[in-house]
Coordinates of C-alpha atoms in Angstrom, one line a residue:
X1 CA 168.1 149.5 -15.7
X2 CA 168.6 148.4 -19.2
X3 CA 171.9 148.9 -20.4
X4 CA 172.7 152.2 -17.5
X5 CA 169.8 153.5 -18.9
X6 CA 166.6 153.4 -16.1
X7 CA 163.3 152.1 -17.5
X8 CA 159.8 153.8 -15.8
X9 CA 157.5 151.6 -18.0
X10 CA 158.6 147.9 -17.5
X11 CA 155.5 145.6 -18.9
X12 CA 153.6 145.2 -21.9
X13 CA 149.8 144.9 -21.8
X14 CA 149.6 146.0 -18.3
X15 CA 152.0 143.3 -16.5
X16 CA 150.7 140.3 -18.6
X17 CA 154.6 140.2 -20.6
X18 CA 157.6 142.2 -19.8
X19 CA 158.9 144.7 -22.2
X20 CA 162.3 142.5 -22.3
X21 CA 162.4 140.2 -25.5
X22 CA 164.1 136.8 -24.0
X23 CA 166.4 136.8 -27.6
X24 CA 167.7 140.7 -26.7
X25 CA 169.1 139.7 -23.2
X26 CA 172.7 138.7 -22.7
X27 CA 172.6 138.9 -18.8
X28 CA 171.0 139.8 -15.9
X29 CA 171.9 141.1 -12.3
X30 CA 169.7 141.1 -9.4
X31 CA 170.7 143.1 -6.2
X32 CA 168.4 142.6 -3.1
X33 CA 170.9 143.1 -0.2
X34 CA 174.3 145.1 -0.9
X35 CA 173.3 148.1 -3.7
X36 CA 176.5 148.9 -5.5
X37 CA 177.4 152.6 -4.9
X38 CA 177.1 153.5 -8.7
X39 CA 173.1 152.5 -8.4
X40 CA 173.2 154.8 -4.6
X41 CA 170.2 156.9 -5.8
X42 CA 168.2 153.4 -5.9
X43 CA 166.7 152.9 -2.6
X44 CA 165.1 149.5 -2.9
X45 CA 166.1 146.2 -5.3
X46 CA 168.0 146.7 -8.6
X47 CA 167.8 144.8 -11.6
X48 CA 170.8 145.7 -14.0
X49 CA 169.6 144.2 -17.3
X50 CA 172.2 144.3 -20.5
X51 CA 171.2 143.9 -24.1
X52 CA 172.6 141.1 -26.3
X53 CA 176.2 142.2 -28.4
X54 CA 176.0 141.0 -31.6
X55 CA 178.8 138.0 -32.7
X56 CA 182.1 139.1 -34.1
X57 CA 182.6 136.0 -36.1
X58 CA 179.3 134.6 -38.0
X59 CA 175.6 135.8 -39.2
X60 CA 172.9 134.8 -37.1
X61 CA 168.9 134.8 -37.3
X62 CA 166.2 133.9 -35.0
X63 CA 162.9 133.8 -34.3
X64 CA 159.7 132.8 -33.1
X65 CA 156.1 132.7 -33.5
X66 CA 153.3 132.0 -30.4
X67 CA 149.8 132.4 -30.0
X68 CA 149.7 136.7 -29.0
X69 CA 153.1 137.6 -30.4
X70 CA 156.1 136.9 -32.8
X71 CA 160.1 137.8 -32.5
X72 CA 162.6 138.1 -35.1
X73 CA 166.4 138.8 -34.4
X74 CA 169.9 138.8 -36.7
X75 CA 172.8 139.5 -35.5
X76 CA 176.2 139.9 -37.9
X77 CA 180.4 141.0 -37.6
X78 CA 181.2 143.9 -39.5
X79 CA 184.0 145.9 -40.2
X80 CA 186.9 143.1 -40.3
X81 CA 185.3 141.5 -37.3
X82 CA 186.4 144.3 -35.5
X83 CA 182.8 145.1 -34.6
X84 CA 179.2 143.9 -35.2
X85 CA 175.5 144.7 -34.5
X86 CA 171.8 143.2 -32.8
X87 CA 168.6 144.2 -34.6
X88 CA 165.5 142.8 -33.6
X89 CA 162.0 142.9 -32.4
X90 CA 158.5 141.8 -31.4
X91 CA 155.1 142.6 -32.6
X92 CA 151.4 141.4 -31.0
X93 CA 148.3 140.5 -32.8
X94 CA 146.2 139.7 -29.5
X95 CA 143.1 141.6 -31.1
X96 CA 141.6 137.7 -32.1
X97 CA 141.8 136.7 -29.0
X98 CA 139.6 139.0 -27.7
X99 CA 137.3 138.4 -30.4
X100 CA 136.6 135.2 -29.0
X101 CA 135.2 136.6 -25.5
X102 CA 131.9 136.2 -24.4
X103 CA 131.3 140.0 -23.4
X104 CA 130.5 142.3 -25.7
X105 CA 132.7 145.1 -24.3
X106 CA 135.7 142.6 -24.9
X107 CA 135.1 141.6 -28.1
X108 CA 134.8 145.7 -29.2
X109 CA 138.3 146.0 -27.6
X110 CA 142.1 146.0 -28.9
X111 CA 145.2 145.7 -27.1
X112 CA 148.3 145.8 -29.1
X113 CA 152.0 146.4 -28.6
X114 CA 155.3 146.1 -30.4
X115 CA 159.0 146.6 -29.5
X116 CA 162.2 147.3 -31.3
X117 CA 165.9 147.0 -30.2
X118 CA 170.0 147.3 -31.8
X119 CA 173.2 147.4 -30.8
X120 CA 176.4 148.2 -32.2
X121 CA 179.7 146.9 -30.5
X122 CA 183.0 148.1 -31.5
X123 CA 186.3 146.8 -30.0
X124 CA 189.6 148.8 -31.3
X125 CA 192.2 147.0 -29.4
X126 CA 192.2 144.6 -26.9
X127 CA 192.1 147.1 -24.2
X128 CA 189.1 149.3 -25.7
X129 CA 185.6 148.8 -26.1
X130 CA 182.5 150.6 -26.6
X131 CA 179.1 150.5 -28.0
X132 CA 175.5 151.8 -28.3
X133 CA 172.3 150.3 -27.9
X134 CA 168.5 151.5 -28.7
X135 CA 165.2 150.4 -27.5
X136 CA 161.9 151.2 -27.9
X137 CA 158.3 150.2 -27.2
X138 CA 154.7 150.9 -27.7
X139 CA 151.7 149.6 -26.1
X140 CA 147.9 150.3 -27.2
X141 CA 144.5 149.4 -25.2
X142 CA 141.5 150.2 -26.3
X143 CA 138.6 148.8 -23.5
X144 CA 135.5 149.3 -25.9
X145 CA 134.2 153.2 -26.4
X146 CA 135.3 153.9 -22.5
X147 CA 138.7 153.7 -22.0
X148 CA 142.0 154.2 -23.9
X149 CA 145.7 153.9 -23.3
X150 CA 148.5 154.5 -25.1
X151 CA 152.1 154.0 -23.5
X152 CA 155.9 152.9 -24.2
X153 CA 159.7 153.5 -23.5
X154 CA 162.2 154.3 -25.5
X155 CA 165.7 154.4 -24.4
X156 CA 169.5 154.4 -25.7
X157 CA 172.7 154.5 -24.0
X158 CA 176.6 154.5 -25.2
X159 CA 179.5 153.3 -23.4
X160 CA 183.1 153.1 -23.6
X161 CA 184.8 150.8 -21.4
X162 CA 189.0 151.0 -20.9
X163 CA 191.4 148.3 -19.5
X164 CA 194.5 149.9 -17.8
X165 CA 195.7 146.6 -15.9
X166 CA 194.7 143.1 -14.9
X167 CA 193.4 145.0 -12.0
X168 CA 191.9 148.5 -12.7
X169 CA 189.5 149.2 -15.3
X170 CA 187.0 152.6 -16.2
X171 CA 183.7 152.5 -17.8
X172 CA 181.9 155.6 -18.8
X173 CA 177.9 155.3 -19.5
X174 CA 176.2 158.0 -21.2
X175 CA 172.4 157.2 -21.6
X176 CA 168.9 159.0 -22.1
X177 CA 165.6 157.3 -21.1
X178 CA 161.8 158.4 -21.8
X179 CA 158.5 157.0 -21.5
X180 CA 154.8 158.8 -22.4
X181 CA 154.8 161.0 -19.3
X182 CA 158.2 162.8 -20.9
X183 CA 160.3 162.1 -18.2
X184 CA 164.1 162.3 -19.3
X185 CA 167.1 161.0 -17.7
X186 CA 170.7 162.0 -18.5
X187 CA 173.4 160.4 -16.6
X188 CA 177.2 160.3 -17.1
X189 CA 179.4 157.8 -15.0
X190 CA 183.0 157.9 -14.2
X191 CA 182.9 158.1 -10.5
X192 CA 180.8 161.4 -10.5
X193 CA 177.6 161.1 -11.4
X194 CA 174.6 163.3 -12.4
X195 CA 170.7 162.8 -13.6
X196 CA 168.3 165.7 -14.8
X197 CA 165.3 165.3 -14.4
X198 CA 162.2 166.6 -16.6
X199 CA 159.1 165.4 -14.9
X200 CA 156.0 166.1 -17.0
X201 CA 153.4 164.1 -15.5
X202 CA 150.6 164.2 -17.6
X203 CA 146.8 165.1 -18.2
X204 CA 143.6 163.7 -16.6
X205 CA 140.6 164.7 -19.2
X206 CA 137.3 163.4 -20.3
X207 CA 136.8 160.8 -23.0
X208 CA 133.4 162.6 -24.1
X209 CA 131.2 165.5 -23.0
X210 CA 128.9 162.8 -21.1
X211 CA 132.0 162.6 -19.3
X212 CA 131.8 163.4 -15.2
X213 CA 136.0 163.0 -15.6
X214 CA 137.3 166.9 -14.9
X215 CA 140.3 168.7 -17.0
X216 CA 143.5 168.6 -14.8
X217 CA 147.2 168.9 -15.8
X218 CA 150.0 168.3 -13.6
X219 CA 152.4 170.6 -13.0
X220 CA 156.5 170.1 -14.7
X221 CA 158.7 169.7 -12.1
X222 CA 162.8 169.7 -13.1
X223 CA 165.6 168.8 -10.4
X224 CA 169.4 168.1 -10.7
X225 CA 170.9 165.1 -8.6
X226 CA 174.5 165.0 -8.5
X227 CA 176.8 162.0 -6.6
X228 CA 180.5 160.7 -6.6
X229 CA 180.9 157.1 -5.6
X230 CA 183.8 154.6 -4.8
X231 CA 182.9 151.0 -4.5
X232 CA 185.2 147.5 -4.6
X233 CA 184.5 143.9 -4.2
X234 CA 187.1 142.1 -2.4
X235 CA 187.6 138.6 -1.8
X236 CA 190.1 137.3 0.3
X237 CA 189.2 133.6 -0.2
X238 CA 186.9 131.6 -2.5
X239 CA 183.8 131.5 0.5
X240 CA 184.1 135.3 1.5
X241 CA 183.3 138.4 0.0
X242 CA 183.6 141.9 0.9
X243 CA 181.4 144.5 -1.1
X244 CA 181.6 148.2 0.4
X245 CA 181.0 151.4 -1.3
X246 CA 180.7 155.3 -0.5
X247 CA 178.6 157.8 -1.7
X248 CA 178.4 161.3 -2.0
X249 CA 174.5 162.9 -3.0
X250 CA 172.8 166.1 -3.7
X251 CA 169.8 167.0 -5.2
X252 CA 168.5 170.6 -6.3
X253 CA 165.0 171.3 -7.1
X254 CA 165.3 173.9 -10.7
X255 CA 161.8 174.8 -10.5
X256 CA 159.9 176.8 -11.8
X257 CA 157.0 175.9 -9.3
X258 CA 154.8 178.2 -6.9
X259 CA 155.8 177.4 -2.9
X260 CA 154.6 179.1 0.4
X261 CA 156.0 180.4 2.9
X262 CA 154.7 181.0 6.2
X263 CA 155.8 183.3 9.3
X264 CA 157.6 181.4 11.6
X265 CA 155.6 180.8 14.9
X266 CA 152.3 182.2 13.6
X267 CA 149.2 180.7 13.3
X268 CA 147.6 179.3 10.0
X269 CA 143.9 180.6 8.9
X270 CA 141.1 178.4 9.0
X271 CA 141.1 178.9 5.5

């Protein structure tokens, strides 16, 4: 999850570097054991990653330059240092490297990606804050005349978080998420949650008329998942803590799709 929003595509060049820029990140959470009931539809490991918020006092700039990529960030206060804002990205320029290979099917290939990312932070009053973040990414391989890829994220989310007490606090998320299958996520958080999804998965087609590869495309598929959730982290001493949630879940499949239906107790056809 980057910012509540999930991510489907989460490496750059096929796993050789993560789509994270390390100068975007302001923290990271890892959960391996105890899921948290407000990531319930997750049924394996989390990794709740948040993008950078911009300082509310000073102008900053950085950057780097390496070997396959470069990285350029600023970050500034605006609006009486009320507020402020991240912009930044990352580009590659790989395509030398593989210049330099021995095989001729490498040296007539490319591989290229870039990605771009902002925030805006905003906080009113000492008991109000909220914000909205964008990111997006892009990733092209081209292995000599044979094979081509093209794939990347691009994602945004807004939140607005409210301080009642010391002790009790409310957060609402409102974020969209897509990668180059067209898979969209919508979901809103405040205890009750809910995420559409619009599953296009793709074609499958020739690269040429030599081509043995066969025309296919997968069929949409659109379902609604809806939850409400109640979690707390208590911690009676410094060495012990409690984490328990519950969680409420349905799903409903929207369609439209083509099922069968079969008598029950009869016998199938060999056919």
């Amino acid at each position: 999850l980057l910012d509540g929003a999930p991510v489907f595509n989460t490496s750059h060049v096929f796993g050789l570097l993560s789509i994270f820029s390390p100068d975007a990140i302001s923290n990271v959470s890892l959960y391996k054991g105890y899921i948290p009931p407000s990531f319930g539809e997750r049924v394996s490991s989390v990794m709740d990653i948040h993008l950078k918020e911009g300082s509310f006092t000073k102008f900053h700039a950085n950057g780097g330059i390496g070997l396959l990529d470069s990285r350029l960030m600023i970050e500034s206060p605006i609006f009486n240092e009320k507020s402020s804002f991240v912009l930044g990205g990352r580009t590659s320029y790989s395509d030398w490297l593989l210049k330099k290979m021995p095989d001729i099917d490498l040296r007539n290939s490319s591989a290229h990606f870039y990605d771009i990312f902002g925030s805006f932070t905003a906080m009113p009053d000492p008991k109000n804050k909220t914000g909205f973040s964008v990111y997006a990414s892009k990733d092209r391989f081209q292995y000599a005349d044979e094979i081509s890829y093209n794939y990347g994220n691009f994602l945004c989310s807004f939140y607005w978080h409210h301080q009642y007490t010391n002790h009790f606090s409310s957060k609402m998320i409102l974020s969209h998420s897509r990668n180059h299958t067209a898979r969209d996520v919508v979901d809103f958080s405040f205890r009750v949650q809910g995420i559409y999804y619009n599953l296009n998965p793709g074609i499958q087609e020739p690269l040429d008329n030599k081509s043995d590869i066969l025309y296919k495309e997968l069929h949409p598929e659109q379902g609604l998942e809806m939850a409400v959730y109640l979690g707390d982290n208590y911690e009676p001493t410094r060495k012990i803590s409690i984490q328990a949630g519950l969680r409420f879940s349905g799903y409903a499949f929207l369609g439209p799709n083509q099922i069968n239906l079969y008598q029950p107790g009869s016998e199938l056809s060999p056919s």
